[in-house]
JSON list of C-alpha atoms in Angstrom, two decimals:
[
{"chain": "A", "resi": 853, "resn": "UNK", "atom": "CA", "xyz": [6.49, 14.73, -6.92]},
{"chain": "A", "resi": 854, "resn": "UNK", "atom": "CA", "xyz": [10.12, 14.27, -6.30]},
{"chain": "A", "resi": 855, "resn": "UNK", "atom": "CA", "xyz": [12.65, 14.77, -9.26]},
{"chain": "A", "resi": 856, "resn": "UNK", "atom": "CA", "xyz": [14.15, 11.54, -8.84]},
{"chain": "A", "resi": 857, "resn": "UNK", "atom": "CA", "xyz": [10.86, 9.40, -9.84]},
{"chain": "A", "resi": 858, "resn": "UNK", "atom": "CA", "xyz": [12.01, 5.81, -8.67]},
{"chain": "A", "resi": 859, "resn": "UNK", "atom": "CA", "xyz": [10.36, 2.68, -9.22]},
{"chain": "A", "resi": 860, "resn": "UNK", "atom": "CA", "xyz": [11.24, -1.01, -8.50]},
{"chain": "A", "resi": 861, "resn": "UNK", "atom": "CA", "xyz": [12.73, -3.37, -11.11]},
{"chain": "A", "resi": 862, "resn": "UNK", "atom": "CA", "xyz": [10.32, -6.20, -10.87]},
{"chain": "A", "resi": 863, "resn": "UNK", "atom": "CA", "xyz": [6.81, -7.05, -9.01]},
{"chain": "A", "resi": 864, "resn": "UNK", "atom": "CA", "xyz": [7.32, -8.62, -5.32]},
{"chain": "A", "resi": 865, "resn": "UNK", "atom": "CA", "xyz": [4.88, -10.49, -3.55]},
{"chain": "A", "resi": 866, "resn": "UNK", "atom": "CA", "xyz": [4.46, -10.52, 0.44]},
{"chain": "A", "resi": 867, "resn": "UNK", "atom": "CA", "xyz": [1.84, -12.34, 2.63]},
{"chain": "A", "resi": 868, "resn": "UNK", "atom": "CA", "xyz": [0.77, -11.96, 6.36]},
{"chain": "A", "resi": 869, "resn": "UNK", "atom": "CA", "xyz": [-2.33, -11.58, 8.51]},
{"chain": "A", "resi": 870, "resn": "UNK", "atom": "CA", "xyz": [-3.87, -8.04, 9.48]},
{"chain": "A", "resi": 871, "resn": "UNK", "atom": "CA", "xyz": [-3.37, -7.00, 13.19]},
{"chain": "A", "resi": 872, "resn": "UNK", "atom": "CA", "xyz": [-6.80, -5.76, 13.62]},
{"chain": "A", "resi": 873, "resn": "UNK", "atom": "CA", "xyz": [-8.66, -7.73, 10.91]},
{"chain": "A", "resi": 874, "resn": "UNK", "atom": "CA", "xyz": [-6.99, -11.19, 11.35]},
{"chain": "A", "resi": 875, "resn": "UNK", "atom": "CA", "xyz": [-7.27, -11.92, 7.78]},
{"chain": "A", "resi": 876, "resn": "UNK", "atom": "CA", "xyz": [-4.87, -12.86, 5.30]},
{"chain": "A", "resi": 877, "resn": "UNK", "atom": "CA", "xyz": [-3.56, -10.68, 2.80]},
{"chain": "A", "resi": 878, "resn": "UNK", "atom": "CA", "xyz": [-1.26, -10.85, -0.26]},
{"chain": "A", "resi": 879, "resn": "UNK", "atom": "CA", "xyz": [0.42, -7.82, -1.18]},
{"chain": "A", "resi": 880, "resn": "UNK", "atom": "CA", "xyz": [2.60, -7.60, -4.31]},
{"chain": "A", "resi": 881, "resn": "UNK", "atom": "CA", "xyz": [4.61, -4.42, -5.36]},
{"chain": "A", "resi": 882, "resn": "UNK", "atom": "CA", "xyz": [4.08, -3.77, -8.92]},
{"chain": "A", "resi": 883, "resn": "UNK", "atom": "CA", "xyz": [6.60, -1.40, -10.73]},
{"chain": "A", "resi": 884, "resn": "UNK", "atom": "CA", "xyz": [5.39, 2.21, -11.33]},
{"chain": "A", "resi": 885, "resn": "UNK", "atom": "CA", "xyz": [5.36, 5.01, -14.52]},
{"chain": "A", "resi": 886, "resn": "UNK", "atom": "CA", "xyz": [6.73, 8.48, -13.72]},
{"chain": "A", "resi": 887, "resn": "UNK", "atom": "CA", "xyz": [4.02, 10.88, -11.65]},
{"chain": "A", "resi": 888, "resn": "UNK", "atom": "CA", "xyz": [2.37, 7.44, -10.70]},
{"chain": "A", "resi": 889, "resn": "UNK", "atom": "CA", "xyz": [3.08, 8.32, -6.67]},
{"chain": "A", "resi": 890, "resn": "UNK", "atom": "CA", "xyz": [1.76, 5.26, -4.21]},
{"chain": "A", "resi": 891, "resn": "UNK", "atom": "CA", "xyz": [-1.24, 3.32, -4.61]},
{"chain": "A", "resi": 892, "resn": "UNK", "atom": "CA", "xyz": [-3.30, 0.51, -3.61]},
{"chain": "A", "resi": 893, "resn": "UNK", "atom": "CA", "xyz": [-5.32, -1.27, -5.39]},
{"chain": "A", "resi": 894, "resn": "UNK", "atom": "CA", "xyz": [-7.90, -3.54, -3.82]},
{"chain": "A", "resi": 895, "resn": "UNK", "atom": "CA", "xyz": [-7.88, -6.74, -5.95]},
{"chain": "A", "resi": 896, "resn": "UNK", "atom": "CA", "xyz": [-10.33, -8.62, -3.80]},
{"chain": "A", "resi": 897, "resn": "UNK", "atom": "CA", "xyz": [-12.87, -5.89, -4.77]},
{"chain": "A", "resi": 898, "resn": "UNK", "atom": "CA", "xyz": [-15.31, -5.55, -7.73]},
{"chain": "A", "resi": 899, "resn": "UNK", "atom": "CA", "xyz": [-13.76, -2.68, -10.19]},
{"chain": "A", "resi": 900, "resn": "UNK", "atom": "CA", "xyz": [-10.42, -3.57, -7.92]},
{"chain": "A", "resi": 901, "resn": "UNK", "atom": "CA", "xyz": [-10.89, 0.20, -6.81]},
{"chain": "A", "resi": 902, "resn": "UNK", "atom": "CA", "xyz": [-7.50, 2.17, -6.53]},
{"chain": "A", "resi": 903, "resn": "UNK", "atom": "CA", "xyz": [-6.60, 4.05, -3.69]},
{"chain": "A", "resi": 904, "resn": "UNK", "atom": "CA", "xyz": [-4.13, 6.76, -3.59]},
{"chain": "A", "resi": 905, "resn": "UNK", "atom": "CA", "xyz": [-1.83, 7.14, -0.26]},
{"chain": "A", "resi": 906, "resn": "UNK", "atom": "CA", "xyz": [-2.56, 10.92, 0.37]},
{"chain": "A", "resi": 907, "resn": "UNK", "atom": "CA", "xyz": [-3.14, 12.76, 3.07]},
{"chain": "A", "resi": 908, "resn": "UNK", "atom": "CA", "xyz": [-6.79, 13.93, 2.05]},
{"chain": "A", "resi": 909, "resn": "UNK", "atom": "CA", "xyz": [-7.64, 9.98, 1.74]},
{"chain": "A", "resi": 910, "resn": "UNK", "atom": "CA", "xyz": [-7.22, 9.79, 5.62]},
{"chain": "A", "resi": 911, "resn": "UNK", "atom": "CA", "xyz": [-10.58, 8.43, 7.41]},
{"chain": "A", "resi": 912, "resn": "UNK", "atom": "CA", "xyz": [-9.37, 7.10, 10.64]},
{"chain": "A", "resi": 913, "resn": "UNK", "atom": "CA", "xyz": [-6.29, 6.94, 12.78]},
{"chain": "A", "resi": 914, "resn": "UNK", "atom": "CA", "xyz": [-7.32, 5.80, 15.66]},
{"chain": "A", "resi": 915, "resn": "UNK", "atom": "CA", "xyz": [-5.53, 1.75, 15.29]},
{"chain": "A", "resi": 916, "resn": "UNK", "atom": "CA", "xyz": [-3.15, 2.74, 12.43]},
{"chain": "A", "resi": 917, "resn": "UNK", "atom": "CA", "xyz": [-3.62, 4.96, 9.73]},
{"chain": "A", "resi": 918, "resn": "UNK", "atom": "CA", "xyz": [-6.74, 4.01, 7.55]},
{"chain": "A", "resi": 919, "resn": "UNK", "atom": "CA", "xyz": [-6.86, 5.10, 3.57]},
{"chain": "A", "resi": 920, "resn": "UNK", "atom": "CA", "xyz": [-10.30, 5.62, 1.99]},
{"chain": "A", "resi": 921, "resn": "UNK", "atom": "CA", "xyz": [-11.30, 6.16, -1.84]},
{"chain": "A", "resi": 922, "resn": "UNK", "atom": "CA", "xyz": [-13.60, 4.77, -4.53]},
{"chain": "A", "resi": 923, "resn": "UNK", "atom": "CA", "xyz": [-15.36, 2.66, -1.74]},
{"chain": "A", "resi": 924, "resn": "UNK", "atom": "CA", "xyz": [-12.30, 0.80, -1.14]},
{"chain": "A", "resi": 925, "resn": "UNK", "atom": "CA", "xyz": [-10.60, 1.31, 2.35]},
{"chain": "A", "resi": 926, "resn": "UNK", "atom": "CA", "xyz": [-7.36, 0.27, 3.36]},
{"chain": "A", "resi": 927, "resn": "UNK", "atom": "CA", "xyz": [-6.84, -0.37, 7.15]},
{"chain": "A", "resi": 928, "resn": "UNK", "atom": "CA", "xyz": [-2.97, -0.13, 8.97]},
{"chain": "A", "resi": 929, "resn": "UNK", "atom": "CA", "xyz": [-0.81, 1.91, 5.91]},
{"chain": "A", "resi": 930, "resn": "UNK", "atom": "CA", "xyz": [1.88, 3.09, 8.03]},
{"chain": "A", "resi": 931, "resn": "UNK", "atom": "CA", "xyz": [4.39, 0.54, 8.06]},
{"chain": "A", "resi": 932, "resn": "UNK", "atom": "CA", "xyz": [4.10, -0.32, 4.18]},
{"chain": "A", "resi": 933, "resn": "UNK", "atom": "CA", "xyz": [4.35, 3.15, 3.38]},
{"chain": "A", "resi": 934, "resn": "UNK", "atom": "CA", "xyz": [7.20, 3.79, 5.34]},
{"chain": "A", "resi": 935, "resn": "UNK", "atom": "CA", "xyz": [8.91, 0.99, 3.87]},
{"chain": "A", "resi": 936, "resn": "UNK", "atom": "CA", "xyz": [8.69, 2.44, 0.42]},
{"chain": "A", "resi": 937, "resn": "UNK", "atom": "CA", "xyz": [10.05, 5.62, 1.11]},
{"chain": "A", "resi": 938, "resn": "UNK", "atom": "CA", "xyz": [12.19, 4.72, 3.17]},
{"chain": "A", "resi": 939, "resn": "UNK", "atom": "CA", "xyz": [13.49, 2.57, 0.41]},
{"chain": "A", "resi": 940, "resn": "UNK", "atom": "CA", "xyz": [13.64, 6.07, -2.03]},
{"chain": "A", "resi": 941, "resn": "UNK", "atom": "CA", "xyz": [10.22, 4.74, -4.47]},
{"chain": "A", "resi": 942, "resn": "UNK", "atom": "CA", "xyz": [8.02, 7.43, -6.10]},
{"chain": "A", "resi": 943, "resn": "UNK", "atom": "CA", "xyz": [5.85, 5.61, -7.81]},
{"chain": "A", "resi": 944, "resn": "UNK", "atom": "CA", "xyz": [4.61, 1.93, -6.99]},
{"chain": "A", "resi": 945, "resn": "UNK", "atom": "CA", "xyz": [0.89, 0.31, -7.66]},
{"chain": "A", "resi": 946, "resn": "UNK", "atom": "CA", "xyz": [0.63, -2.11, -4.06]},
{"chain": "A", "resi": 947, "resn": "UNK", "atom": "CA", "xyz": [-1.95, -5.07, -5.05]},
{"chain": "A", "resi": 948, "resn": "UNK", "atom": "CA", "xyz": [-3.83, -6.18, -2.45]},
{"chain": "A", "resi": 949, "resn": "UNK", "atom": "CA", "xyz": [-6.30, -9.27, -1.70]},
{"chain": "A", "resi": 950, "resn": "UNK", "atom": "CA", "xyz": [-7.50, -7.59, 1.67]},
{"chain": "A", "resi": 951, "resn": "UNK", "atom": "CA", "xyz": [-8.68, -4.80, 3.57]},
{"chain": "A", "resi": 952, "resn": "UNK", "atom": "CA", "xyz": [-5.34, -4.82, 5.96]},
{"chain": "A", "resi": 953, "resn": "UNK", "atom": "CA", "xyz": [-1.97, -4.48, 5.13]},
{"chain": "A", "resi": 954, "resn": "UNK", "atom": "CA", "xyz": [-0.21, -7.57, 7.21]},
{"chain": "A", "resi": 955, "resn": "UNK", "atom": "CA", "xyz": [1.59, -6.64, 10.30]},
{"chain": "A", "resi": 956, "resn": "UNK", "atom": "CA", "xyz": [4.61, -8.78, 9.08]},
{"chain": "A", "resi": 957, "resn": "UNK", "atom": "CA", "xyz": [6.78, -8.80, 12.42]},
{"chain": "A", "resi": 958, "resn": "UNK", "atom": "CA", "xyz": [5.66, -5.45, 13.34]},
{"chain": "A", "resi": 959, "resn": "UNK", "atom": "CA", "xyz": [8.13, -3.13, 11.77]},
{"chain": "A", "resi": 960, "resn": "UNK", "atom": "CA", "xyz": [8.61, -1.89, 8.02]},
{"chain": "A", "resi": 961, "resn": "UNK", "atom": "CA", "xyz": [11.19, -3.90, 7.70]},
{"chain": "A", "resi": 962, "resn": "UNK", "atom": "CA", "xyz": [9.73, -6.97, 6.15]},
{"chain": "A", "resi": 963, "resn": "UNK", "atom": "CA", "xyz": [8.68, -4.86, 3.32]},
{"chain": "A", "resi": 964, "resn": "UNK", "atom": "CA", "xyz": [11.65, -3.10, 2.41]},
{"chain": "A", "resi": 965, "resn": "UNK", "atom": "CA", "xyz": [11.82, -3.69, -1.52]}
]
């Protein structure tokens, strides 16, 4: 983990439609404790199953960079991801209500917090 252990202020909430998927999803950035790193958490599941961005959790890359853990997958990470750390966050909990993370307009931009 990095020394600086960043976080966001206060939860934000984005919405779009998977590229792949088509469906709908709600994503809302949840402030983070220290050592917390990135993860999803799929609200739309039973046990809303988390799902830790790491490079061991990788499944599939074939259409985007697919996370899977505790039964829950999580389809298109890249952007998102690249968002946070491009916006210097450690440690954020990203809700969602689907299995894709919305294109947006196709660049991490929409979800720089």
């Amino acid at each position: 983990m990095s020394a600086k252990q960043k976080t966001i202020k206060n939860s934000i909430t984005v919405s779009g439609v998977g590229l792949h998927t088509g469906k709908k999803c709600t994503l809302t950035f949840h402030p983070a404790p220290e050592d917390h790193g990135y993860k999803f958490r799929r609200i739309d599941l039973d046990g809303q199953p988390i799902v830790d961005a790491d490079v061991d959790n990788v499944v599939d890359t074939a259409r985007g960079t697919t996370l899977e853990q505790n039964g829950a997958k999580i389809y298109t990470t890249e952007h998102v991801l690249a968002a946070v750390i491009g916006s210097d966050i450690d440690n954020i909990m990203i809700d969602m209500d689907a299995p894709e993370v919305p294109i947006m307009d196709g660049s991490a931009a929409p979800f720089m917090i």
